[in-house]
Amino acid sequence: MKNLIKSICISFVICVIFSIIPFNAQCKNVSNEVFRLHILANSDSDFDQKLKLNVRDKVLEFTNSLYQNAKSKKNAETLTFNNLQKIADIAKTEIVKNGYSYPVKAELKRMYFNTRYYGRVTMPSGFYNALRITIGKGEGHNWWCVMYPSLCVGASTDYNSLKENTDKDEYRIMTENGYEFKFKALEYFEKICSFFS
């Protein structure tokens, strides 16, 4: 009986692994097409959290016009890289306007994100290129969104940009229900892989 239970468990694990590997490849394609924004607040105080959102609004106002003619993720990243100082200055101006003098750091990073839900879009876990803005000590809760294709404007987002800039399999993974188990399994799979690497 013990051998039967062991065999069933091993079979289950093998089935999960073999269903996750192709799904993992599709999710990596998503991360290769998406450029994200990640903002860290100075602290979790009410003021610092509100300040983070004010900085977000000012930065997005600038990048939305900056990306108006961006044709690809690479193009959006290049525009961002060429304007990092301007982005940091915009954030700093908003901070000073609110009566504080926190330092600001704006940088492009390759970062790991857990599975995130954004309206009706699910962004799979994995490593993504991101614009990271750190306010002050950067010890507060973060805020994130998808800068390219743009999903940073809230629940009324027009999803056409996402559909136009991803292939149909990537778009399906991000917008259809029924992948919750696979997203969770993928997170565990990635953690196990990173443990051994």
Tab-separated table of C-alpha atoms in Angstrom:
chain	number	residue	atom	x	y	z
A	1	MET	CA	0.000	0.000	0.000
A	2	LYS	CA	2.878	2.406	0.835
A	3	ASN	CA	4.447	1.737	-2.553
A	4	LEU	CA	1.146	2.517	-4.291
A	5	ILE	CA	0.828	5.842	-2.449
A	6	LYS	CA	4.463	6.706	-3.247
A	7	SER	CA	3.902	5.842	-6.908
A	8	ILE	CA	0.777	7.995	-7.078
A	9	CYS	CA	2.607	10.925	-5.446
A	10	ILE	CA	5.601	10.604	-7.771
A	11	SER	CA	3.301	10.351	-10.799
A	12	PHE	CA	1.427	13.465	-9.690
A	13	VAL	CA	4.660	15.440	-9.248
A	14	ILE	CA	5.920	14.332	-12.673
A	15	CYS	CA	2.613	15.342	-14.304
A	16	VAL	CA	2.728	18.755	-12.649
A	17	ILE	CA	6.338	19.309	-13.717
A	18	PHE	CA	5.651	18.326	-17.316
A	19	SER	CA	2.622	20.614	-17.488
A	20	ILE	CA	4.525	23.498	-15.859
A	21	ILE	CA	7.596	23.435	-18.139
A	22	PRO	CA	5.725	24.522	-21.325
A	23	PHE	CA	3.622	26.973	-19.295
A	24	ASN	CA	6.844	28.402	-17.835
A	25	ALA	CA	8.173	28.977	-21.365
A	26	GLN	CA	4.984	30.832	-22.342
A	27	CYS	CA	5.201	32.971	-19.202
A	28	LYS	CA	8.831	33.827	-19.978
A	29	ASN	CA	7.632	35.089	-23.351
A	30	VAL	CA	5.255	37.398	-21.485
A	31	SER	CA	8.080	38.761	-19.325
A	32	ASN	CA	10.139	39.405	-22.462
A	33	GLU	CA	7.362	41.589	-23.933
A	34	VAL	CA	6.489	43.634	-20.836
A	35	PHE	CA	8.224	46.583	-19.159
A	36	ARG	CA	7.155	47.319	-15.586
A	37	LEU	CA	7.221	50.138	-13.057
A	38	HIS	CA	8.111	49.520	-9.412
A	39	ILE	CA	8.020	52.318	-6.836
A	40	LEU	CA	9.216	51.882	-3.263
A	41	ALA	CA	7.940	54.353	-0.659
A	42	ASN	CA	10.210	55.740	2.036
A	43	SER	CA	8.107	54.046	4.761
A	44	ASP	CA	4.629	52.729	5.484
A	45	SER	CA	3.444	55.962	7.127
A	46	ASP	CA	0.248	57.361	5.639
A	47	PHE	CA	2.101	60.391	4.327
A	48	ASP	CA	4.884	58.373	2.669
A	49	GLN	CA	2.365	56.056	1.041
A	50	LYS	CA	0.366	59.018	-0.275
A	51	LEU	CA	3.590	60.653	-1.471
A	52	LYS	CA	4.483	57.469	-3.363
A	53	LEU	CA	1.173	57.698	-5.247
A	54	ASN	CA	1.720	61.382	-6.012
A	55	VAL	CA	5.165	60.548	-7.418
A	56	ARG	CA	3.599	57.702	-9.415
A	57	ASP	CA	1.053	60.070	-10.975
A	58	LYS	CA	3.699	62.602	-12.013
A	59	VAL	CA	6.048	59.935	-13.425
A	60	LEU	CA	3.227	58.260	-15.391
A	61	GLU	CA	2.096	61.611	-16.751
A	62	PHE	CA	5.601	62.056	-18.173
A	63	THR	CA	6.133	58.478	-19.417
A	64	ASN	CA	2.687	58.250	-21.045
A	65	SER	CA	3.645	61.125	-23.341
A	66	LEU	CA	7.200	59.759	-23.683
A	67	TYR	CA	5.906	56.365	-24.902
A	68	GLN	CA	3.300	57.762	-27.275
A	69	ASN	CA	5.262	56.602	-30.311
A	70	ALA	CA	7.045	53.624	-28.726
A	71	LYS	CA	6.720	50.609	-31.004
A	72	SER	CA	8.265	47.968	-28.747
A	73	LYS	CA	9.345	47.158	-25.214
A	74	LYS	CA	12.966	47.766	-26.246
A	75	ASN	CA	12.021	51.196	-27.585
A	76	ALA	CA	10.215	52.056	-24.305
A	77	GLU	CA	13.247	50.895	-22.283
A	78	THR	CA	15.619	53.001	-24.389
A	79	LEU	CA	13.402	56.061	-23.979
A	80	THR	CA	13.305	55.422	-20.225
A	81	PHE	CA	17.074	54.934	-19.978
A	82	ASN	CA	17.684	58.189	-21.878
A	83	ASN	CA	15.338	60.020	-19.488
A	84	LEU	CA	16.275	58.472	-16.114
A	85	GLN	CA	17.565	61.772	-14.734
A	86	LYS	CA	14.435	63.586	-15.922
A	87	ILE	CA	12.260	60.929	-14.221
A	88	ALA	CA	14.244	61.257	-10.984
A	89	ASP	CA	13.919	65.057	-11.209
A	90	ILE	CA	10.140	64.810	-11.669
A	91	ALA	CA	9.895	62.577	-8.595
A	92	LYS	CA	12.173	64.875	-6.582
A	93	THR	CA	10.135	67.955	-7.543
A	94	GLU	CA	6.943	66.277	-6.319
A	95	ILE	CA	8.613	65.306	-3.039
A	96	VAL	CA	9.893	68.845	-2.425
A	97	LYS	CA	6.479	70.278	-3.367
A	98	ASN	CA	5.034	68.155	-0.550
A	99	GLY	CA	7.549	69.528	1.971
A	100	TYR	CA	10.125	66.710	2.142
A	101	SER	CA	13.687	66.262	0.984
A	102	TYR	CA	13.948	62.484	0.481
A	103	PRO	CA	16.557	61.414	-2.048
A	104	VAL	CA	15.229	59.632	-5.146
A	105	LYS	CA	16.847	56.892	-7.187
A	106	ALA	CA	15.548	55.961	-10.666
A	107	GLU	CA	17.099	52.930	-12.353
A	108	LEU	CA	16.432	50.171	-14.851
A	109	LYS	CA	16.555	46.740	-13.226
A	110	ARG	CA	15.812	43.125	-13.985
A	111	MET	CA	13.575	42.131	-11.053
A	112	TYR	CA	11.602	39.148	-9.861
A	113	PHE	CA	7.853	39.715	-9.447
A	114	ASN	CA	5.377	37.269	-7.942
A	115	THR	CA	2.151	36.619	-9.837
A	116	ARG	CA	0.220	39.899	-9.794
A	117	TYR	CA	-3.395	40.614	-10.609
A	118	TYR	CA	-4.221	43.883	-12.302
A	119	GLY	CA	-7.890	44.352	-13.100
A	120	ARG	CA	-8.710	41.532	-15.454
A	121	VAL	CA	-5.049	40.915	-16.342
A	122	THR	CA	-2.780	38.454	-14.539
A	123	MET	CA	0.942	39.001	-14.855
A	124	PRO	CA	2.786	35.696	-14.347
A	125	SER	CA	5.622	35.477	-11.861
A	126	GLY	CA	9.117	35.788	-13.213
A	127	PHE	CA	11.924	38.199	-13.993
A	128	TYR	CA	10.928	41.416	-15.737
A	129	ASN	CA	12.762	44.542	-16.805
A	130	ALA	CA	11.472	47.463	-14.763
A	131	LEU	CA	11.899	51.123	-14.018
A	132	ARG	CA	12.480	51.152	-10.275
A	133	ILE	CA	12.032	54.346	-8.308
A	134	THR	CA	13.194	54.319	-4.699
A	135	ILE	CA	12.008	57.164	-2.493
A	136	GLY	CA	14.160	57.889	0.565
A	137	LYS	CA	14.991	54.683	2.453
A	138	GLY	CA	12.713	52.580	0.242
A	139	GLU	CA	11.399	50.686	3.270
A	140	GLY	CA	7.670	51.121	2.589
A	141	HIS	CA	5.180	49.103	0.608
A	142	ASN	CA	5.718	49.197	-3.119
A	143	TRP	CA	3.470	50.026	-6.038
A	144	TRP	CA	3.794	48.412	-9.436
A	145	CYS	CA	2.190	48.414	-12.851
A	146	VAL	CA	2.904	47.570	-16.477
A	147	MET	CA	4.380	50.566	-18.297
A	148	TYR	CA	4.656	48.953	-21.710
A	149	PRO	CA	2.239	47.949	-23.063
A	150	SER	CA	0.529	50.520	-20.877
A	151	LEU	CA	-1.695	49.181	-18.092
A	152	CYS	CA	-0.880	51.895	-15.571
A	153	VAL	CA	-4.011	53.980	-15.849
A	154	GLY	CA	-6.402	51.991	-13.631
A	155	ALA	CA	-9.512	49.875	-13.987
A	156	SER	CA	-10.731	51.721	-17.095
A	157	THR	CA	-7.618	50.664	-19.022
A	158	ASP	CA	-8.007	50.107	-22.750
A	159	TYR	CA	-6.588	46.601	-23.184
A	160	ASN	CA	-6.021	47.044	-26.939
A	161	SER	CA	-2.382	48.037	-26.379
A	162	LEU	CA	-1.753	44.790	-24.503
A	163	LYS	CA	-3.471	42.737	-27.203
A	164	GLU	CA	-1.581	44.492	-30.011
A	165	ASN	CA	1.834	44.062	-28.381
A	166	THR	CA	1.671	40.410	-27.292
A	167	ASP	CA	0.958	37.268	-29.269
A	168	LYS	CA	-2.364	35.459	-28.833
A	169	ASP	CA	-0.989	32.796	-26.434
A	170	GLU	CA	0.594	35.424	-24.171
A	171	TYR	CA	-2.583	37.520	-24.233
A	172	ARG	CA	-4.699	34.452	-23.386
A	173	ILE	CA	-2.480	33.568	-20.401
A	174	MET	CA	-2.762	37.116	-19.046
A	175	THR	CA	-6.492	37.672	-19.558
A	176	GLU	CA	-8.344	34.335	-19.311
A	177	ASN	CA	-9.434	32.652	-16.099
A	178	GLY	CA	-8.453	29.106	-15.223
A	179	TYR	CA	-4.702	29.491	-14.849
A	180	GLU	CA	-4.638	30.165	-11.098
A	181	PHE	CA	-3.320	26.686	-10.197
A	182	LYS	CA	-0.650	26.883	-12.914
A	183	PHE	CA	0.448	30.344	-11.749
A	184	LYS	CA	0.833	29.079	-8.159
A	185	ALA	CA	2.604	25.909	-9.304
A	186	LEU	CA	4.904	28.020	-11.491
A	187	GLU	CA	5.889	30.193	-8.510
A	188	TYR	CA	6.802	27.096	-6.478
A	189	PHE	CA	8.620	25.597	-9.470
A	190	GLU	CA	10.688	28.787	-9.875
A	191	LYS	CA	11.524	28.875	-6.165
A	192	ILE	CA	12.687	25.261	-6.271
A	193	CYS	CA	14.779	25.926	-9.398
A	194	SER	CA	16.369	29.022	-7.851
A	195	PHE	CA	17.160	27.038	-4.688
A	196	PHE	CA	19.226	24.560	-6.745
A	197	SER	CA	20.903	27.167	-8.963
